[in-house]
PDB file of C-alpha atoms in Angstrom:
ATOM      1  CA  UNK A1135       0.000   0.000   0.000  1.00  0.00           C
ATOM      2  CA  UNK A1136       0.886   3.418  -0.698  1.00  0.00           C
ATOM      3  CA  UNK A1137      -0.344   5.556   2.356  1.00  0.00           C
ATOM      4  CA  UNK A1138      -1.259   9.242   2.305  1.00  0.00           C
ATOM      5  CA  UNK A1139      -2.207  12.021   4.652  1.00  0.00           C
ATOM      6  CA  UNK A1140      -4.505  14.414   2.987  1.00  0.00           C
ATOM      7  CA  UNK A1141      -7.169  16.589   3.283  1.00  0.00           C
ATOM      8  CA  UNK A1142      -9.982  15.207   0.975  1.00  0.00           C
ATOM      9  CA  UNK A1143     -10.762  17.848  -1.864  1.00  0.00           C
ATOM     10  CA  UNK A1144     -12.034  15.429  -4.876  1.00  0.00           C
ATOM     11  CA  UNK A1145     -14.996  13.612  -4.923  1.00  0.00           C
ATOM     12  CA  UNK A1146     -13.671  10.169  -4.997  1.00  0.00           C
ATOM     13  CA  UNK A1147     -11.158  11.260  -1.793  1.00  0.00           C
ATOM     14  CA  UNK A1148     -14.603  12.737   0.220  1.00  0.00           C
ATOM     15  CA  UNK A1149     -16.743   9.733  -0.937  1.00  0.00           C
ATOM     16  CA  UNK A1150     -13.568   7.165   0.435  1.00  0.00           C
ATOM     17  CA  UNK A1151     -13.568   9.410   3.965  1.00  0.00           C
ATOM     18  CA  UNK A1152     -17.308   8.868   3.992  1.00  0.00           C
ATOM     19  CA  UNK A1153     -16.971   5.388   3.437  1.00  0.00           C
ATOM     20  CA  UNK A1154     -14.858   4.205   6.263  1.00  0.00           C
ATOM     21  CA  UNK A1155     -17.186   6.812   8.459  1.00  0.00           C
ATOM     22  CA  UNK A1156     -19.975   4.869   7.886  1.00  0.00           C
ATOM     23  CA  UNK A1157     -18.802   1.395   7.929  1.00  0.00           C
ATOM     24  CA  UNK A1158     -17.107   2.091  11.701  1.00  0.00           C
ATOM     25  CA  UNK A1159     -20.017   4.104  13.115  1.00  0.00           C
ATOM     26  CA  UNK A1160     -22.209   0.943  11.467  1.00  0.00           C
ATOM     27  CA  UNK A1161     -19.791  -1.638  13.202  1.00  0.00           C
ATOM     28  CA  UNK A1162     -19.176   0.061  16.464  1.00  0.00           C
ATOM     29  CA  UNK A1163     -22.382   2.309  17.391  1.00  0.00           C
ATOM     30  CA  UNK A1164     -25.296   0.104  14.801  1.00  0.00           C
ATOM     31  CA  UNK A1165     -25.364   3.878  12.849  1.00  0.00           C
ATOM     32  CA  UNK A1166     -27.609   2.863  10.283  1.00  0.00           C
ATOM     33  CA  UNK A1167     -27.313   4.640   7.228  1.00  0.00           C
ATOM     34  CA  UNK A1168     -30.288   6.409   7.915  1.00  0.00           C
ATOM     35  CA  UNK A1169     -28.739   7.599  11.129  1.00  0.00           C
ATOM     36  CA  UNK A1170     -25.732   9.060   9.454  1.00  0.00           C
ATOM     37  CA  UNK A1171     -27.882  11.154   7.280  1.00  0.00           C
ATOM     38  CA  UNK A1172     -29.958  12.149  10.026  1.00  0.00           C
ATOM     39  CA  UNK A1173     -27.152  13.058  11.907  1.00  0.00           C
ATOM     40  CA  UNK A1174     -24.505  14.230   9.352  1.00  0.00           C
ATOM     41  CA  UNK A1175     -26.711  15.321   6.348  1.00  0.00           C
ATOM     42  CA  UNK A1176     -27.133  18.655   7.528  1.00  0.00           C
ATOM     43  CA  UNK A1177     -23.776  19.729   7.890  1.00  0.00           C
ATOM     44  CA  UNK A1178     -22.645  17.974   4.730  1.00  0.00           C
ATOM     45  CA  UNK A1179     -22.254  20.769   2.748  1.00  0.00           C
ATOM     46  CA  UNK A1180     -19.744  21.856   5.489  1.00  0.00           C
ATOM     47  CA  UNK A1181     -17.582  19.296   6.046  1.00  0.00           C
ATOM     48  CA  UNK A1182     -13.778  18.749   5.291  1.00  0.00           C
ATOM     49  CA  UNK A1183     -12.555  15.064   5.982  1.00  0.00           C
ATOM     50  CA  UNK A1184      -8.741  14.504   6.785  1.00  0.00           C
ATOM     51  CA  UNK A1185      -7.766  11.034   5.788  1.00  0.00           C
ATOM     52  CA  UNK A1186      -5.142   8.312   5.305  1.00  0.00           C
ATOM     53  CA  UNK A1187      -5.809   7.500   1.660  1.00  0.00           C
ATOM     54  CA  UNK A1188      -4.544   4.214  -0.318  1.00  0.00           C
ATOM     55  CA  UNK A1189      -2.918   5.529  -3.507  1.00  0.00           C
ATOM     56  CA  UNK A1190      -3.035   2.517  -5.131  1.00  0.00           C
ATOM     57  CA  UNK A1191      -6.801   1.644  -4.446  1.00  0.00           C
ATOM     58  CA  UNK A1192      -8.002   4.497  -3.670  1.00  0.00           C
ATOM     59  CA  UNK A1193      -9.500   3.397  -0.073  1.00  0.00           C
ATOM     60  CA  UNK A1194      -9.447   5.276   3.012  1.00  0.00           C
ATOM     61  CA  UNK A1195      -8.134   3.341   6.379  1.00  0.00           C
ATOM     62  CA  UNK A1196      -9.422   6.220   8.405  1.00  0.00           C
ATOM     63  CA  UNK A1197     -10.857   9.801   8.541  1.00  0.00           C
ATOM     64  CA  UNK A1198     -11.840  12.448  10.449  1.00  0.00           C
ATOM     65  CA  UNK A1199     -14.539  14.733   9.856  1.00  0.00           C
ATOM     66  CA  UNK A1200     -14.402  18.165  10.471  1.00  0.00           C
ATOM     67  CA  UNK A1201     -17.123  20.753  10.682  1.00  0.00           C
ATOM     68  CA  UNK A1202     -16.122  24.690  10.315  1.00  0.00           C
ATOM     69  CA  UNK A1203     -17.794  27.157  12.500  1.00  0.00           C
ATOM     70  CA  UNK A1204     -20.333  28.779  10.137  1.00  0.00           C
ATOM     71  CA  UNK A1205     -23.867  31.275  10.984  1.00  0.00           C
ATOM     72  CA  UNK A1206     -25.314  27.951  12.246  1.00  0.00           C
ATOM     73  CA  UNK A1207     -23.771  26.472  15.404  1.00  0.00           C
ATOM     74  CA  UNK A1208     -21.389  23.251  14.598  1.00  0.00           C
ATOM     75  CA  UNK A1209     -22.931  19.960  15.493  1.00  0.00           C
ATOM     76  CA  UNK A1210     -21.320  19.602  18.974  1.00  0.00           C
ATOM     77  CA  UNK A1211     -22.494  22.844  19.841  1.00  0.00           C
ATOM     78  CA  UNK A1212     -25.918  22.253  19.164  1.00  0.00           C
ATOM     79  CA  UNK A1213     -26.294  18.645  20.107  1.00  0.00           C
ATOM     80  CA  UNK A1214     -24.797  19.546  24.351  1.00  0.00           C
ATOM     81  CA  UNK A1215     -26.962  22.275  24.311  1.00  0.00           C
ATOM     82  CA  UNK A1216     -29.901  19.880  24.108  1.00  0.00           C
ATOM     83  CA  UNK A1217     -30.310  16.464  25.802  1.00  0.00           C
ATOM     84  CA  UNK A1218     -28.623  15.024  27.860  1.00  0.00           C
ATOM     85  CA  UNK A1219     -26.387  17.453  28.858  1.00  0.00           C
ATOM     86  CA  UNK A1220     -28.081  20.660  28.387  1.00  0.00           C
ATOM     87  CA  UNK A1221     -25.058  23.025  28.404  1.00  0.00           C
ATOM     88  CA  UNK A1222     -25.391  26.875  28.134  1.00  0.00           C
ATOM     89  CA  UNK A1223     -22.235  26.195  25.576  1.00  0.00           C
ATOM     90  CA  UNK A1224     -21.204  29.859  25.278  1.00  0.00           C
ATOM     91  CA  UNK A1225     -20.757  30.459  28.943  1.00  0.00           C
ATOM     92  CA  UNK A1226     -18.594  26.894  29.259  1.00  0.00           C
ATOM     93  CA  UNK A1227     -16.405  27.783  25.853  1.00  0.00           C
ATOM     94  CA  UNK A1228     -16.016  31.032  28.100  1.00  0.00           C
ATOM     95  CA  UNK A1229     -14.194  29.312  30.744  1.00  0.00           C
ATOM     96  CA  UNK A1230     -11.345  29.155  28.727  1.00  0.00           C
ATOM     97  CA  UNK A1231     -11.653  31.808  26.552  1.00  0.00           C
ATOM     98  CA  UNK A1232     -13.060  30.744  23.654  1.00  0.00           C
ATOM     99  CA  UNK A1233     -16.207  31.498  21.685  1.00  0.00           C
ATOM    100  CA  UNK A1234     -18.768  29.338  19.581  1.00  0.00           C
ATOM    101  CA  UNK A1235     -17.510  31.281  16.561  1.00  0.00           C
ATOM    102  CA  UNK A1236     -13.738  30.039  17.342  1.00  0.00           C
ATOM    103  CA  UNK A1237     -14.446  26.534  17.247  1.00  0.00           C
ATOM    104  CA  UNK A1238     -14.572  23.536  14.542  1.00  0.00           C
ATOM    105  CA  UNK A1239     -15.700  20.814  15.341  1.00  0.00           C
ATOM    106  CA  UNK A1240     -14.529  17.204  14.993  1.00  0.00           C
ATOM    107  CA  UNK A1241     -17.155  15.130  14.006  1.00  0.00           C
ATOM    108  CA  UNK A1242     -16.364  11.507  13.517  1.00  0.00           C
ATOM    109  CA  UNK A1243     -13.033   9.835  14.254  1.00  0.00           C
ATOM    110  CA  UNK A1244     -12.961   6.795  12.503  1.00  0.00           C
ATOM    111  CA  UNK A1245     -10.175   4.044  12.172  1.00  0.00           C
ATOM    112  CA  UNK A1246     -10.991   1.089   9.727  1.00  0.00           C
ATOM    113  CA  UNK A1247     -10.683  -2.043  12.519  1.00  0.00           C
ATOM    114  CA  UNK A1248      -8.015  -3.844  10.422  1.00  0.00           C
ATOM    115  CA  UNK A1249      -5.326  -1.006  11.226  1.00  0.00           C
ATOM    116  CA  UNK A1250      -5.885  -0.108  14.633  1.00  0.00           C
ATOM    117  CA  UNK A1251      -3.247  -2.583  15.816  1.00  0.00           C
ATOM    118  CA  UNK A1252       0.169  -2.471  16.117  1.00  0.00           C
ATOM    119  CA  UNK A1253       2.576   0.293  14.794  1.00  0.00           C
ATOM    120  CA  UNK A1254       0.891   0.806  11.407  1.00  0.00           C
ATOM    121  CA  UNK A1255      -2.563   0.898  13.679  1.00  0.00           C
ATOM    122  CA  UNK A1256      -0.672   3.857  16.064  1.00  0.00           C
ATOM    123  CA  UNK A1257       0.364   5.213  12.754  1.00  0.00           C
ATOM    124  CA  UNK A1258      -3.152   6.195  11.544  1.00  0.00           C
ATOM    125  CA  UNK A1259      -4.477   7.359  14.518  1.00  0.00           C
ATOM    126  CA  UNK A1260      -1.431   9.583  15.347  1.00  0.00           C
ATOM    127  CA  UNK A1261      -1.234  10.601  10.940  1.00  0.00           C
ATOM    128  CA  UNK A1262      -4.915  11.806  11.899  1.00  0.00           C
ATOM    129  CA  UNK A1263      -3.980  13.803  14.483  1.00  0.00           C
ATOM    130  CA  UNK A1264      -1.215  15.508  13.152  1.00  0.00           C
ATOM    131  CA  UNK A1265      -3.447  16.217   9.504  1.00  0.00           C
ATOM    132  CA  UNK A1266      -6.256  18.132  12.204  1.00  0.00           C
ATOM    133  CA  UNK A1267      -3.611  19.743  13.764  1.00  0.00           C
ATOM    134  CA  UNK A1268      -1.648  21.315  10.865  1.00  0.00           C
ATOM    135  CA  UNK A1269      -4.834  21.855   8.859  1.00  0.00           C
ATOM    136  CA  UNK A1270      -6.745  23.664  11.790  1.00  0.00           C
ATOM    137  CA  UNK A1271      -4.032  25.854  12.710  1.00  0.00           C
ATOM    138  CA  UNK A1272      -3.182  26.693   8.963  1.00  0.00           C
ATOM    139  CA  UNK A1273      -6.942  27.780   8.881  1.00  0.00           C
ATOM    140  CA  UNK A1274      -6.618  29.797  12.000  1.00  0.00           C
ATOM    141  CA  UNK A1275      -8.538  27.913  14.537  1.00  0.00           C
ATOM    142  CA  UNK A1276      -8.389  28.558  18.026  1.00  0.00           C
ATOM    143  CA  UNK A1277     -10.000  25.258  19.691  1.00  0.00           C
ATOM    144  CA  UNK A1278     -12.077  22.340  18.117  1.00  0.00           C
ATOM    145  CA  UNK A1279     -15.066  20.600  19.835  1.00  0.00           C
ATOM    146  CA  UNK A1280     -16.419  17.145  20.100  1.00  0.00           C
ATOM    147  CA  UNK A1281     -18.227  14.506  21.989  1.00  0.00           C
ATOM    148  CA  UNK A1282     -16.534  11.663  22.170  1.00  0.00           C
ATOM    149  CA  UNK A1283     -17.251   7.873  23.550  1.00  0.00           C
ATOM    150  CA  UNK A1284     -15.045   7.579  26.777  1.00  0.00           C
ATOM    151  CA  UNK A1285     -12.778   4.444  25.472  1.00  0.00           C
ATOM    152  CA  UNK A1286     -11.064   6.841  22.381  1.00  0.00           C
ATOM    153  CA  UNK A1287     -10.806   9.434  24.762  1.00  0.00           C
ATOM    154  CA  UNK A1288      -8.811   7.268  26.852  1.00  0.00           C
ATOM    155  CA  UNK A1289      -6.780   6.907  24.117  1.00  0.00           C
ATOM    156  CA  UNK A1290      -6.346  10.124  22.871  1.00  0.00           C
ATOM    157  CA  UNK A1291      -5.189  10.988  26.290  1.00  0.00           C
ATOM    158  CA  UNK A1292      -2.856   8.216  26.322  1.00  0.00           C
ATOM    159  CA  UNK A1293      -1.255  10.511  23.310  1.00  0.00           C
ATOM    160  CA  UNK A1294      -1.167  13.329  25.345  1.00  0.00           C
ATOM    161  CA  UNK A1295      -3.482  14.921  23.525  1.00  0.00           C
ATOM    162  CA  UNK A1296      -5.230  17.357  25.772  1.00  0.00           C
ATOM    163  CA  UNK A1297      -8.384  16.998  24.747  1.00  0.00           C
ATOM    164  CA  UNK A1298     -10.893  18.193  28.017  1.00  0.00           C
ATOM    165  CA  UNK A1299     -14.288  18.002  29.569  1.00  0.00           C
ATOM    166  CA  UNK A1300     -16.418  21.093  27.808  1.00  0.00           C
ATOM    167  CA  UNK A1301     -16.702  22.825  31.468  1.00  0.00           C
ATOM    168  CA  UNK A1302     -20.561  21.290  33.173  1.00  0.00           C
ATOM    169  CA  UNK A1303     -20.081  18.307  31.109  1.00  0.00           C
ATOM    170  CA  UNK A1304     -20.211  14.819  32.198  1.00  0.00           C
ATOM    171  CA  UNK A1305     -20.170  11.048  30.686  1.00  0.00           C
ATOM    172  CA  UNK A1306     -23.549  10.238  29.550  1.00  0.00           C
ATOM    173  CA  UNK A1307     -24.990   7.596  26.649  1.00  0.00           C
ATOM    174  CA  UNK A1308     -25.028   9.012  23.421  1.00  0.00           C
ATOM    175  CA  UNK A1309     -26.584   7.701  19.526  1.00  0.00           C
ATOM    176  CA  UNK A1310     -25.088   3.942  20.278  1.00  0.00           C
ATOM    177  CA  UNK A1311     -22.159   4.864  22.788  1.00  0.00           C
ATOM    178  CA  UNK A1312     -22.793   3.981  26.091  1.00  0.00           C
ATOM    179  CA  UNK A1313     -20.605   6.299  27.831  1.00  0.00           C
ATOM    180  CA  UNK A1314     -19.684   9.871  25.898  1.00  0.00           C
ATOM    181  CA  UNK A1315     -18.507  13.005  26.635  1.00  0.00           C
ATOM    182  CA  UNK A1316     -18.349  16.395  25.244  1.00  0.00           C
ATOM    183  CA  UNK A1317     -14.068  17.854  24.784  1.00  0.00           C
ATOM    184  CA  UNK A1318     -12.849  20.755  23.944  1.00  0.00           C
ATOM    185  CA  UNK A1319      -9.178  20.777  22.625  1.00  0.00           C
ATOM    186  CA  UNK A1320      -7.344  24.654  23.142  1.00  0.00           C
ATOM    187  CA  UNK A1321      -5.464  25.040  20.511  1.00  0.00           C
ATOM    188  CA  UNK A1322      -3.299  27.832  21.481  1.00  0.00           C
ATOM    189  CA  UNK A1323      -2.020  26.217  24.506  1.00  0.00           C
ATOM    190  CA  UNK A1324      -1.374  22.274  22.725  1.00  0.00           C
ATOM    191  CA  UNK A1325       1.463  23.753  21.417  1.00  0.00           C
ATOM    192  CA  UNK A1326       3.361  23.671  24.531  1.00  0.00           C
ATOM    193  CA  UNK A1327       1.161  21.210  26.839  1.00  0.00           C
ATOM    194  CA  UNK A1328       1.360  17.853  24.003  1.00  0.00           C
ATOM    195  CA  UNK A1329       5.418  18.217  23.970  1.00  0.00           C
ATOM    196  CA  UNK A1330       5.315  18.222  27.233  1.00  0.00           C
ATOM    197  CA  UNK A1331       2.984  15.411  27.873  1.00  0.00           C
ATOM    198  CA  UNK A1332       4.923  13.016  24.544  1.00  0.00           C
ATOM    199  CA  UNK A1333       8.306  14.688  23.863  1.00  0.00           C
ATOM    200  CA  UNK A1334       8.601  11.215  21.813  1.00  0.00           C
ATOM    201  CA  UNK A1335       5.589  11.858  19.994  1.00  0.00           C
ATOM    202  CA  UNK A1336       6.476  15.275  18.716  1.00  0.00           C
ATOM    203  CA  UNK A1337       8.262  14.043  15.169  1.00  0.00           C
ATOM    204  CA  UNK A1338       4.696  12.326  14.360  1.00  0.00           C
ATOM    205  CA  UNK A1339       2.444  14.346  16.393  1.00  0.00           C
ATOM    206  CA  UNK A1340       4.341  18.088  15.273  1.00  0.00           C
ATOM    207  CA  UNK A1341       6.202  17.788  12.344  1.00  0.00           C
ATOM    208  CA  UNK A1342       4.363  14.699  10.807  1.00  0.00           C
ATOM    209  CA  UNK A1343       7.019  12.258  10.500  1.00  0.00           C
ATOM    210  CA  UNK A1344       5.684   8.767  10.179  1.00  0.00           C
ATOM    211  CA  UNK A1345       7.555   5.602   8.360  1.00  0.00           C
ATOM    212  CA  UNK A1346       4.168   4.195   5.929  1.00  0.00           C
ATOM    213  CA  UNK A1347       2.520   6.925   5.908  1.00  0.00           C
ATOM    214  CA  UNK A1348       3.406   9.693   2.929  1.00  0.00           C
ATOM    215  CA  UNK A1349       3.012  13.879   4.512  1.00  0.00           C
ATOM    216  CA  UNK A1350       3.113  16.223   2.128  1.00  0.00           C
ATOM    217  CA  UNK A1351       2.213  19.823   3.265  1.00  0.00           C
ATOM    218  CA  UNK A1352       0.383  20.916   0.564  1.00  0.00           C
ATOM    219  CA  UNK A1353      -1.998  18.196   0.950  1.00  0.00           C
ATOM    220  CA  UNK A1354      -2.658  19.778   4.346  1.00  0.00           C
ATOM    221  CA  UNK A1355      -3.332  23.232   2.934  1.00  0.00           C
ATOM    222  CA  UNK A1356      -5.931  25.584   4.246  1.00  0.00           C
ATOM    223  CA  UNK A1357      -7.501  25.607   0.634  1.00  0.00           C
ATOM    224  CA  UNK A1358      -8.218  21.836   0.276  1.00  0.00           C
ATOM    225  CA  UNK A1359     -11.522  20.663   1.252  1.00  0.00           C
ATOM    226  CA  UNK A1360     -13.494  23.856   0.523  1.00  0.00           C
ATOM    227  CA  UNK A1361     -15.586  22.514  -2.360  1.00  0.00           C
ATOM    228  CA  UNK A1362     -18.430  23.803  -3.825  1.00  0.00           C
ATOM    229  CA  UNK A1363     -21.990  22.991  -2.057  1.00  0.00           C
ATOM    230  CA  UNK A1364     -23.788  20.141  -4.176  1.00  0.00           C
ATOM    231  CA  UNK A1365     -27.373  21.412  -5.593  1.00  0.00           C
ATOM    232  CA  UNK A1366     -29.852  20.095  -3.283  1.00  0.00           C
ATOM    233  CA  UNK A1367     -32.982  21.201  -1.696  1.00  0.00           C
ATOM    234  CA  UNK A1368     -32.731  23.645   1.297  1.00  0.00           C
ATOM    235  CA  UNK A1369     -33.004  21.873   4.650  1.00  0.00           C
ATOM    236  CA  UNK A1370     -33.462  23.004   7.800  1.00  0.00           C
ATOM    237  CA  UNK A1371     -31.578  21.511  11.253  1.00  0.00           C
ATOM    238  CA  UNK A1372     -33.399  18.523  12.421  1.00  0.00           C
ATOM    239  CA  UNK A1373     -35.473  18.536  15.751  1.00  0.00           C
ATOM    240  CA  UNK A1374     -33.729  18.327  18.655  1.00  0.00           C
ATOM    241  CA  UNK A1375     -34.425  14.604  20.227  1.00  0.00           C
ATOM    242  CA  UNK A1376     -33.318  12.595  22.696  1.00  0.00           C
ATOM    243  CA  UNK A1377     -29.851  11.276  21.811  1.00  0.00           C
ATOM    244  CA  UNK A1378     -29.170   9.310  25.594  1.00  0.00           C
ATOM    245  CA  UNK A1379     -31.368   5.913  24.435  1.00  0.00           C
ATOM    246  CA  UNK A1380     -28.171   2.919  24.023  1.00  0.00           C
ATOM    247  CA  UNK A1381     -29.318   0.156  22.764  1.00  0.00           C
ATOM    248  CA  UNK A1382     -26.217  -3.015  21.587  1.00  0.00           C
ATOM    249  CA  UNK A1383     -25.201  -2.019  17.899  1.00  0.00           C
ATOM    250  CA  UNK A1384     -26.454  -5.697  15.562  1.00  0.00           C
ATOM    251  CA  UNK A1385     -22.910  -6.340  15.034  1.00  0.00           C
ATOM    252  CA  UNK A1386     -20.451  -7.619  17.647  1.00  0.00           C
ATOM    253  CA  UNK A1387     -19.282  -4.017  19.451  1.00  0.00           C
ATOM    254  CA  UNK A1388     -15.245  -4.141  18.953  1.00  0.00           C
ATOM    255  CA  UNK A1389     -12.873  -1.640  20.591  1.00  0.00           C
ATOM    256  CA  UNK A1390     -13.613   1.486  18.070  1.00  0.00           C
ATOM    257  CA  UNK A1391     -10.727   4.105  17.620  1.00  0.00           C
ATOM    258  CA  UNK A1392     -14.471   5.661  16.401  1.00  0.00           C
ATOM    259  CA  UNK A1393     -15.458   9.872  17.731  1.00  0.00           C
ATOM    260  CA  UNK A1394     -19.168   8.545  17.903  1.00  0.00           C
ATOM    261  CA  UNK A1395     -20.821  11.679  15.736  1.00  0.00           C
ATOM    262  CA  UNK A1396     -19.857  14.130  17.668  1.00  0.00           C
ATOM    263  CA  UNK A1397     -19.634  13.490  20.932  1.00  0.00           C
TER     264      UNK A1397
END
């Protein structure tokens, strides 16, 4: 395989990032594909995906969907202001100085589950990482958003990643995880806390140094992913409902390096 970081601009790269999306939320939450739309179809005119891309066939082994602040609030934003957490979400972004307006939001996290082992599995997760990090800062972002099921979390915190509670949030069940909660990640101060946390981290985490996986910084650049809207009819945000009901997804849960949408 031929492995590349990128942020997904053509078609075929979105469509591969959506691919992998859907068949990890399917595996590890039972996200139907009516869920995803329900969920995701809204903001799908304003999402960027960074992936790991196969050259050769043209597959992604794992994305990350992004969602840029916009007049409407991101989907984290507007799914902890409802149930179950009920956040006053500009008042908690105040806490550490940062507005609704300031924030993207990361989506999905999504690993395909035949390359989350091993090095080449730490590889993807840590290539994803590093392609948020570079592209979100080369756009100007000040902190990103999510909710996210408490097992990646642990994870992401094993990479020093300092991704933290949204301030009044705790762990609660959310659209097939069990056990989520809502992160905030300040990017002005990652800079200095993640070297500190992973000095050994830094060449993959920082500078984007991996040994299967291709970086090219142009791939990264704050111009890829902004893609013309597709025509289709003008839709409205869906209700707010109750997002707290778990029920076991229909296939066997495995251990998901999966951001269950937003959480």
């Amino acid at each position: 395989m031929a492995l590349r970081l990128l942020v997904a601009h053509s078609a075929g790269e979105r469509d591969a990032a959506r691919r992998v999306e859907a068949d990890v939320f399917l595996q590890a939450f039972g996200n139907t594909p009516a869920v995803m739309e329900q969920e995701y179809g809204p903001y799908e005119d304003r999402s960027r995906f960074v992936a790991v891309v196969d050259d050769e066939s043209g597959r992604a082994l794992g994305a990350i969907r992004l969602i840029p602040a916009g007049p409407a609030p991101v989907k984290t934003l507007a799914d902890v202001a409802g149930e179950p957490w009920h956040l006053p979400v500009a008042d908690s972004l105040a806490t550490i100085d940062l507005t609704p307006e300031a924030v993207w939001d990361v989506a999905s996290l999504a690993v395909d589950p035949r390359y989350r082992t091993g090095a080449a599995g730490a590889e993807i997760t840590l290539a994803l990482c590093h392609g948020v990090w570079r592209y979100a800062t080369g756009t100007g972002v000040h902190g990103l958003v999510t909710i996210l099921d408490d097992r990646v979390l642990r994870v992401l915190r094993v990479l020093g990643l300092p991704w933290r509670p949204m301030a009044g949030a705790s762990s609660r069940p959310y659209l097939g995880s069990p056990a989520s909660t809502p992160c905030v990640f300040d990017l002005r101060k990652a800079e200095v806390e993640v070297p500190a946390a992973r000095p050994d981290l830094v060449p993959a985490l920082d500078s984007g140094m991996f040994r299967s996986i291709v970086v090219d910084p142009v791939d990264l650049a704050p111009t890829r992913g902004t893609v013309a809207p597709r025509a289709r009819p003008e839709r409205s945000l869906p209700p707010r409902r109750d997002t707290t009901g778990w029920r076991p997804p229909t296939s066997r849960r495995t251990e998901a390096s999966a951001n269950p949408p937003p959480r």
